[in-house]
Coordinates of C-alpha atoms in Angstrom, one line a residue:
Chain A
X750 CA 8.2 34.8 11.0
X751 CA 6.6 31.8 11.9
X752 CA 8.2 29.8 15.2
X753 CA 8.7 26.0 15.3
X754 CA 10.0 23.8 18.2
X755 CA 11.7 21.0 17.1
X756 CA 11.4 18.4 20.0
X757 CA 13.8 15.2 19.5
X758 CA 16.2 13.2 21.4
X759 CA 18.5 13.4 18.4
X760 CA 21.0 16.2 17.7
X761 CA 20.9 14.7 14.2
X762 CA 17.6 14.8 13.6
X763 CA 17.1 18.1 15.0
X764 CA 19.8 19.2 12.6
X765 CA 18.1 17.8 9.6
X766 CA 14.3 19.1 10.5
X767 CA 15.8 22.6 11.4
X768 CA 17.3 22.7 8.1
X769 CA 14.2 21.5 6.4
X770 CA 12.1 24.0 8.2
X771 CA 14.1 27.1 7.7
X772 CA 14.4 27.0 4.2
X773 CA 10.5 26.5 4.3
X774 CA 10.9 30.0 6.6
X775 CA 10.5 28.9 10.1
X776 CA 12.1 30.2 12.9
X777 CA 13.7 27.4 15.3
X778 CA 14.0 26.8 18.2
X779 CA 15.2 23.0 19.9
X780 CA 14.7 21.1 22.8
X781 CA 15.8 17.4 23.4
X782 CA 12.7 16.0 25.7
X783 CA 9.3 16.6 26.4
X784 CA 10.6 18.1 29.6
X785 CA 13.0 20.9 27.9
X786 CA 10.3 21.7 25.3
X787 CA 7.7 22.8 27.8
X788 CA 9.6 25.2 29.3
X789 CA 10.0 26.6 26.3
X790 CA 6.6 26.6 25.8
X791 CA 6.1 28.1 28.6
X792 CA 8.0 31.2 27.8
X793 CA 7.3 31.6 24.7
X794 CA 4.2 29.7 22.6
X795 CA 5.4 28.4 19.4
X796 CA 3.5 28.2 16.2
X797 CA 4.6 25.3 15.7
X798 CA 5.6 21.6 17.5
X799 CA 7.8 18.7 15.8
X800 CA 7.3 16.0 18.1
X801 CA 9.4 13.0 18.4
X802 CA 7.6 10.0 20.8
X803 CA 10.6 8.0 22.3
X804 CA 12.1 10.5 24.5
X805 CA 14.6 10.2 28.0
X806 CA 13.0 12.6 31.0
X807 CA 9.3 13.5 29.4
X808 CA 8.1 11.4 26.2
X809 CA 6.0 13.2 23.3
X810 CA 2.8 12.2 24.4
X811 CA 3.2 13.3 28.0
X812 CA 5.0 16.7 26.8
X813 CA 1.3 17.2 24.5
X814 CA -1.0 16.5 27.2
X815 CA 0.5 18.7 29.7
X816 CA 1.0 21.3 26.1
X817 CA -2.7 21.3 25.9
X818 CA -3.5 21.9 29.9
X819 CA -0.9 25.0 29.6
X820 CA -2.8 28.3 28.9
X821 CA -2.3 29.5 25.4
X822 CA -0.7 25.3 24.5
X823 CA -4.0 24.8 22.6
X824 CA -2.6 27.4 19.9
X825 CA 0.5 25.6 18.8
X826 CA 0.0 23.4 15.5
X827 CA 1.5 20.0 16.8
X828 CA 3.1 17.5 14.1
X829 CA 3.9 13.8 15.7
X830 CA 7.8 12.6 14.2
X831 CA 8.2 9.2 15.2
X832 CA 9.7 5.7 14.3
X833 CA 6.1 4.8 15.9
X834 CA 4.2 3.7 12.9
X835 CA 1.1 1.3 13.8
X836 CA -2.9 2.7 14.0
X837 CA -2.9 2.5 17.6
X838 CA -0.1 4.2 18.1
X839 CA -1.8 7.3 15.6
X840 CA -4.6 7.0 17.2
X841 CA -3.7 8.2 20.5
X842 CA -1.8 11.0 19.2
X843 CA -4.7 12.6 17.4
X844 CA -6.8 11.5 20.8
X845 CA -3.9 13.5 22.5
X846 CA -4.5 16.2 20.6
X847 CA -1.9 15.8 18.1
X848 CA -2.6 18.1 14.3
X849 CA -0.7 15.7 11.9
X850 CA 1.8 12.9 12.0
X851 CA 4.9 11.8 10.1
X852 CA 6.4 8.6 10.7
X853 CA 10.1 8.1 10.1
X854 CA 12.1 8.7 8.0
X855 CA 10.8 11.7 6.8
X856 CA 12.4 14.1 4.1
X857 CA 11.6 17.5 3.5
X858 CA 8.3 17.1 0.7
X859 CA 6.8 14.8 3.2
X860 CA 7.2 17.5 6.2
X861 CA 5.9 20.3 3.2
X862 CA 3.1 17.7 2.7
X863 CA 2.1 18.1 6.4
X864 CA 2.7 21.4 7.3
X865 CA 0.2 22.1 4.2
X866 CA -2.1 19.5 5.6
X867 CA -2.2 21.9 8.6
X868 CA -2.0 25.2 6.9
X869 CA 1.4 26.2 7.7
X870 CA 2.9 25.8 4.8
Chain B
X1476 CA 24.1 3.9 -23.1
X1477 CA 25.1 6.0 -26.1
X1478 CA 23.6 8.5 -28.1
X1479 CA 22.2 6.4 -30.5
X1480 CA 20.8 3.8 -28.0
X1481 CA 18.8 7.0 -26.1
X1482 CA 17.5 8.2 -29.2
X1483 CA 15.9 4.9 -30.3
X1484 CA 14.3 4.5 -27.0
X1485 CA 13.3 8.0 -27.0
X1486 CA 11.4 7.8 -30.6
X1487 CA 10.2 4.3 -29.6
X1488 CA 8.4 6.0 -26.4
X1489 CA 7.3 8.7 -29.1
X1490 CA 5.9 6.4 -31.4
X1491 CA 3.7 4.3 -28.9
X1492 CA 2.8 6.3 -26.5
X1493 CA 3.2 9.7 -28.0
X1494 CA 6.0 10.5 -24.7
X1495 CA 8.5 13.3 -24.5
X1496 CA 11.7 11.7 -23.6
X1497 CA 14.6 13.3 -23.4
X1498 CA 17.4 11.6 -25.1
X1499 CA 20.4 13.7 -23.7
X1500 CA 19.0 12.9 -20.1
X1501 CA 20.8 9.7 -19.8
X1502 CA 20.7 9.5 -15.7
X1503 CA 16.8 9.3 -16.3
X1504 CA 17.2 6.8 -19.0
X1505 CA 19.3 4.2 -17.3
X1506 CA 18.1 4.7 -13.8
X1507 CA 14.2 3.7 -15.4
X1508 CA 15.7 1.1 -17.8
X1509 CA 18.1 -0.8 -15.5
X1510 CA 15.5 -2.5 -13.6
X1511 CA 13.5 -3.6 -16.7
X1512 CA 17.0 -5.1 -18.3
X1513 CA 17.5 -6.6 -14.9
X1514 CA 13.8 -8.5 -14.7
X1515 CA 13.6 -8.9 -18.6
X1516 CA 16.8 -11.3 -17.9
X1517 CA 19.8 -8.8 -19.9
X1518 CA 22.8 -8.6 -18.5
X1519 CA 23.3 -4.8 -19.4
X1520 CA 20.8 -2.1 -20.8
X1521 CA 22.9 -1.6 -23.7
X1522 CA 22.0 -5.8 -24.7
X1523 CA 18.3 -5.0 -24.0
X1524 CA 18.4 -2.2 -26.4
X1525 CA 20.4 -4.3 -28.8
X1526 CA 17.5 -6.9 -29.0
X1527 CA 14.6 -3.4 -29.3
X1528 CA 17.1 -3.1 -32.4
X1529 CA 17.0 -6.4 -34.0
X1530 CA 14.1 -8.5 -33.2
X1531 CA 11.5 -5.7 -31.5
X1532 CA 9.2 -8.2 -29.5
X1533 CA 6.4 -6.6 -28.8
X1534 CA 6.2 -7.4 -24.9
X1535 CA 10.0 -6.0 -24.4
X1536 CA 9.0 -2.6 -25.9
X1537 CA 6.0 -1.4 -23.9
X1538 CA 8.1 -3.0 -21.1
X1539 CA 10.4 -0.3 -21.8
X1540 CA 8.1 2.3 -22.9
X1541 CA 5.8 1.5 -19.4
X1542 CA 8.9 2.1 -17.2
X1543 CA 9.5 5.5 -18.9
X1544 CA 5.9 6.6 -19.1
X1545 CA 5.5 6.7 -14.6
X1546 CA 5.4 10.5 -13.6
X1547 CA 5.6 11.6 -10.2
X1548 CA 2.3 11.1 -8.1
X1549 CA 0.7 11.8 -4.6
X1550 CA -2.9 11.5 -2.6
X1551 CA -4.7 14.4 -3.2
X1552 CA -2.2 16.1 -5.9
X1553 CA -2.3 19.9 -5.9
X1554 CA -5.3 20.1 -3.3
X1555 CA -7.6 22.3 -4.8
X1556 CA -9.2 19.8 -7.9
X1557 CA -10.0 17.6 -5.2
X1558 CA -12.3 20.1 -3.5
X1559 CA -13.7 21.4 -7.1
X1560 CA -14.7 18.1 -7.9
X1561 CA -16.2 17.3 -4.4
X1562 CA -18.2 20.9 -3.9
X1563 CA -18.9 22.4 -6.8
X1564 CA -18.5 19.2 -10.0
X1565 CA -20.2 16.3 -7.8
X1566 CA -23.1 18.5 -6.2
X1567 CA -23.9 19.8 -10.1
X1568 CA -24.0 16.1 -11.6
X1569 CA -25.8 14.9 -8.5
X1570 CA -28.6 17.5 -9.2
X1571 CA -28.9 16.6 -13.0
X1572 CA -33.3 15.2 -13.5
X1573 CA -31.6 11.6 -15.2
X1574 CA -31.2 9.4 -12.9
X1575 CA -28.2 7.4 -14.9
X1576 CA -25.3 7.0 -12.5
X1577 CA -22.2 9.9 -12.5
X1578 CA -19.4 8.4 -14.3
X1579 CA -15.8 9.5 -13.7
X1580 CA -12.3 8.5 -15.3
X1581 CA -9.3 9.1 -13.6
X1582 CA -6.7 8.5 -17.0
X1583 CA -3.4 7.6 -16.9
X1584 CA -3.8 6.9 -13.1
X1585 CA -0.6 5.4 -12.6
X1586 CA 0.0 3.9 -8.9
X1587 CA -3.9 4.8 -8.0
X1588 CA -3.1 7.7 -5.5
X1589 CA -6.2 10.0 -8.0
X1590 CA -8.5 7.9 -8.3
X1591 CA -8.3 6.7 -4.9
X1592 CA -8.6 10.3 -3.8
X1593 CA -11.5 10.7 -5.6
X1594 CA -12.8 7.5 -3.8
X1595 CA -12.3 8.8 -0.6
X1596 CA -13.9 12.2 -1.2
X1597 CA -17.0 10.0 -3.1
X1598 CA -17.3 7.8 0.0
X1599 CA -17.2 10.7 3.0
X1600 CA -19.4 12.7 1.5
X1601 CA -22.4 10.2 -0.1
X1602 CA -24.9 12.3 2.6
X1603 CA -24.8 15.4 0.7
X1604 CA -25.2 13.2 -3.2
X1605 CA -28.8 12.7 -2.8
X1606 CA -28.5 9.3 -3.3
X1607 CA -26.4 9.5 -6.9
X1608 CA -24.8 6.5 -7.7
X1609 CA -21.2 7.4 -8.7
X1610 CA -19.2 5.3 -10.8
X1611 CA -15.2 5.1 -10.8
X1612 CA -13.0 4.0 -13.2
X1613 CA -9.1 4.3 -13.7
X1614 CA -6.6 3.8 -16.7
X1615 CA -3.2 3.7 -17.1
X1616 CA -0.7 2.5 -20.1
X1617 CA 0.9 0.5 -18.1
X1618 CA -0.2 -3.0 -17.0
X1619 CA 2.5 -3.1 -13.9
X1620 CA 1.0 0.3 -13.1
X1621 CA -2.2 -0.8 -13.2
X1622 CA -1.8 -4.2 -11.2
X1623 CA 0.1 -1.7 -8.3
X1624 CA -2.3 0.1 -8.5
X1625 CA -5.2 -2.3 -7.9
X1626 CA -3.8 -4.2 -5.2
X1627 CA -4.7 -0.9 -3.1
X1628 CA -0.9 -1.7 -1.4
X1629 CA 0.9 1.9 -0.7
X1630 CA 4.6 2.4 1.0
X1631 CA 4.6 4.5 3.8
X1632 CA 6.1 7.0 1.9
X1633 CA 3.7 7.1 -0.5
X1634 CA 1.0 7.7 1.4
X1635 CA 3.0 10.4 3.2
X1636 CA 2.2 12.2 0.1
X1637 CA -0.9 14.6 -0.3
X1638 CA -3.1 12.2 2.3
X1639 CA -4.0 14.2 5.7
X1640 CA -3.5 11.4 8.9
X1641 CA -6.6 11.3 9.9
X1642 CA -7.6 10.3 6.3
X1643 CA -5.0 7.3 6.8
X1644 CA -6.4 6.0 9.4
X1645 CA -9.9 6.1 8.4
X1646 CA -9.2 4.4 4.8
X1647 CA -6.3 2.4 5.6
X1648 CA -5.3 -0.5 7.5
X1649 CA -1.3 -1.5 8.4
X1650 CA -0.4 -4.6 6.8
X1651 CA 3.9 -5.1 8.0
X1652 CA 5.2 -2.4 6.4
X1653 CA 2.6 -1.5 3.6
X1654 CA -0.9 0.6 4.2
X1655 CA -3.6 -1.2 2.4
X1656 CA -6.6 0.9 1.6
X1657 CA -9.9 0.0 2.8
X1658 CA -11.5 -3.1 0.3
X1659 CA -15.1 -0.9 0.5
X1660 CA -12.9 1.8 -0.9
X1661 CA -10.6 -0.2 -3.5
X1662 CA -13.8 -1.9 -4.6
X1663 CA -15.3 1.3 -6.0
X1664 CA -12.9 1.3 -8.9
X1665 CA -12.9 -0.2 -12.1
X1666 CA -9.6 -0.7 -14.2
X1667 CA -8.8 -1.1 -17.9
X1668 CA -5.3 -0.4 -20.1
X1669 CA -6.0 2.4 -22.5
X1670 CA -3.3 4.4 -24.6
X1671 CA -4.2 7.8 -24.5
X1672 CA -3.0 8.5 -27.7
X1673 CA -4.8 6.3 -29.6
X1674 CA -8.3 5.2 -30.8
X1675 CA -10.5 4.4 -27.6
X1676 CA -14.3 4.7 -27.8
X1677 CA -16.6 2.0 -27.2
X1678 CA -19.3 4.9 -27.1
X1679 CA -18.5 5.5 -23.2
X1680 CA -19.5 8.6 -22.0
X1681 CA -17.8 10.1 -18.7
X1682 CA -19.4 12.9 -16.5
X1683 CA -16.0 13.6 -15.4
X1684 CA -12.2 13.5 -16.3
X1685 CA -9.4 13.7 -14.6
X1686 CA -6.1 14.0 -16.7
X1687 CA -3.6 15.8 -15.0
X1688 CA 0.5 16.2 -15.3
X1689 CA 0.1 14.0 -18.6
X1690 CA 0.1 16.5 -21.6
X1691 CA 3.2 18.2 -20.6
X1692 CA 4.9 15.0 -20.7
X1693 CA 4.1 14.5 -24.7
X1694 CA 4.9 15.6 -27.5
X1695 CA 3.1 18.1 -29.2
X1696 CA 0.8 16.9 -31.8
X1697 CA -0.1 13.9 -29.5
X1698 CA -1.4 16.6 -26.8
X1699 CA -4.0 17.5 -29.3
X1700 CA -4.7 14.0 -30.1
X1701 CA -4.9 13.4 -26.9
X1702 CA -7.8 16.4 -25.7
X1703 CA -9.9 15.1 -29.0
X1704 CA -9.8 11.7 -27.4
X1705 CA -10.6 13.0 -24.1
X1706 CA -13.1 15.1 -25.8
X1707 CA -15.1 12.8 -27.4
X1708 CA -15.3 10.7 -24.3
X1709 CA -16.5 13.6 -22.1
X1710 CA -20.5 13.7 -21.9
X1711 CA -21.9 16.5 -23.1
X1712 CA -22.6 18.2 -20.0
X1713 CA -19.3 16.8 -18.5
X1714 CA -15.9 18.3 -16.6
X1715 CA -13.0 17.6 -17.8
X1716 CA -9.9 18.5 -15.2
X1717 CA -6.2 18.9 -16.7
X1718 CA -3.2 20.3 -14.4
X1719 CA -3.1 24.2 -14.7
X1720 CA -1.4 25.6 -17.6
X1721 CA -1.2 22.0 -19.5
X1722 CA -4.1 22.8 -22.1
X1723 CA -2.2 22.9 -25.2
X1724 CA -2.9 25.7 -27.6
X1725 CA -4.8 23.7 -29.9
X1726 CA -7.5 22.7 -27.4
X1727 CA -10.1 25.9 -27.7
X1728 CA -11.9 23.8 -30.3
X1729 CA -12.6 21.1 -28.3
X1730 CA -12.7 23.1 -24.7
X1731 CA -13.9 26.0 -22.8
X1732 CA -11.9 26.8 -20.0
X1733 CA -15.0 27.2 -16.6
X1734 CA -14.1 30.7 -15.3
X1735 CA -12.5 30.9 -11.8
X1736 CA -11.1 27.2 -11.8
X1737 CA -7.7 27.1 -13.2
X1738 CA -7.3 23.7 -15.1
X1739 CA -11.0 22.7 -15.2
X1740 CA -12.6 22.8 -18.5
X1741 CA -16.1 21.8 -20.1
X1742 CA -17.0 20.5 -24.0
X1743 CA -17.4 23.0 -26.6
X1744 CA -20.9 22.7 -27.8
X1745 CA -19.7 24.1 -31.3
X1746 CA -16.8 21.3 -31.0
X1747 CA -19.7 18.7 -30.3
X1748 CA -21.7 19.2 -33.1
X1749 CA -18.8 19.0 -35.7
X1750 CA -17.7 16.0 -34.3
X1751 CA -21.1 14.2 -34.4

């Protein structure tokens, strides 16, 4: 089974994109900032990342950079989930090393759409 | 809206456009017919039916047969027609000794998410075409469709559908909330209202043609009117790509099936000379 980390300050949101993603046959696990999330990473590499930007403690875009740095953080398939929504913005989460990107709201074909996108779905 | 009200718009949407409407699925009825009663200036759908009834203006029934004619659509829809065309379809036209340009029709286009899909893949890989000038064009019924379509203006829902992000941001450009698609890119097409079902000729040929998710929503004998047309309009040596499993049963005279690529099909060359 497949692992995804779903990284977001929102219990609510996490609650919706784990339901989302185990139906599509993920296994989850949660973490509420970039902080929490890389220890997880750090004991165990997920398959997959949803990553929410605007985060208390460590944002999403700090939390990928020091992801990639980690040995074995290049494997994980990273998808941005953000209110963010403008090219720059985008931009620097693909430069970050980001795989895909939804922007907010999402619902659960656009997060199929994606995960196809990066052949996990 | 009662029984009798769903059943003249469904054999109204029969009639004109040869759809498959469902009269006992009165949800999809009313929640596609309430905006039109509400912009067509009816203070119910029931009085906008009523005047279908009496006086049928023309303008007021494709108005209603347009908003019940939109299907579900997305960027890149089912993936793998998208790559046909671009490695296999394109390279083979691109190779052909004529140098006429490749013609390709994306019908009943709706919102613009195919053909501009096919636009994209036409404009990222031009190194590998030898030079061959491509032309697009798109068609839908409906005029709303169509004027959507060609303002190049997508939600940001929409193109959250089929279209990979880094595709986004190299064919589209934020404009407040909407993603406009790259003028260079919208230029490419050409648009033009055609009715699949009936007579369109004007002798032009098309290299290739994409028709997908729009047999299964008509009724039968129009699907076979509908292939002919297609048909006749395919060039000679031209591809013709339907959604897998659509092909009605009556279409082996007028299509072969290409081996290996579920839903892509080329002319009949028996078909071809009969019809000449």
């Amino acid at each position: 089974m497949k692992t995804c980390l779903v990284v977001d300050d929102s219990r609510v949101i996490r609650k919706v994109a784990r339901r989302i993603l185990e139906d599509m046959g993920f296994e989850i696990a949660e973490a509420a900032d970039g902080m929490e999330a890389l220890a997880w990473c750090r004991a165990a590499m997920p398959d997959a990342v949803l990553l929410d930007w605007n985060m208390p403690v460590m944002n999403g875009i700090d939390f990928l950079r020091h992801l990639r740095q980690e040995p074995g953080g290049d494997r994980p398939t990273v998808v941005f989930c953000t209110v963010e929504s403008d090219v720059a913005h985008i931009r620097e989460a693909l430069e970050a090393g980001a795989d895909e990107y939804i922007m907010k709201p999402f619902d659960g074909d656009i997060i199929a759409s994606k995960l196809a996108e990066v052949g996990l779905a | 809206m009662n029984i009798e009200d769903r059943v003249l718009v469904a054999e109204l949407c029969a009639a004109r456009a040869g759809l498959k409407i469902d009269p006992e699925k009165t949800y999809f009825l009313e929640s596609r017919l309430a905006p039109v009663a509400r912009r067509e200036g009816f203070v119910s759908i029931v009085d906008m039916v009523d005047a279908l009834r009496n006086r049928s203006e023309e303008r007021l029934v494709w108005a209603v047969v347009e908003a019940l004619a939109a299907g579900e659509t997305a960027f890149f829809r089912d993936r793998e027609p998208f790559r046909l065309f671009r490695d296999v379809v394109l390279p083979t036209l691109a190779k052909r000794v004529e140098s006429r340009p490749i013609r390709v029709w994306s019908a009943a286009c709706g919102s613009g998410q195919e053909v501009y899909s096919l636009a994209i893949e036409v404009d990222e890989h031009r190194a590998q075409l030898g030079g061959a000038k491509i032309e697009l064009f798109a068609s839908d019924l409906s005029e709303r469709a169509l004027e959507k379509a060609q303002s190049g203006l997508f939600t940001q829902f929409e193109v959250q559908r089929g279209l990979p992000i880094r595709r986004l941001v190299a064919h589209f450009e934020k404009v407040d909330e909407m993603w406009a698609i790259a003028p260079k890119i919208r230029q490419m097409v050409r648009w033009r209202r055609v009715n699949l079902v009936s007579e369109f000729s004007g002798g032009a040929q098309f290299d290739v043609i994409f028709c997908r998710h729009v047999l299964g929503s008509l009724i039968e004998p129009m699907q076979v009117r509908v292939i002919e047309n297609l048909a006749r309009a395919l060039a000679p040596d031209g591809f013709l790509f339907l959604s897998e499993g659509e092909a009605p049963t009556g279409f082996a005279k007028a299509l072969t099936p290409v081996a290996g690529a579920p839903g892509l099909f080329v002319r009949n060359p028996a078909w071809r000379a009969a019809a000449a």
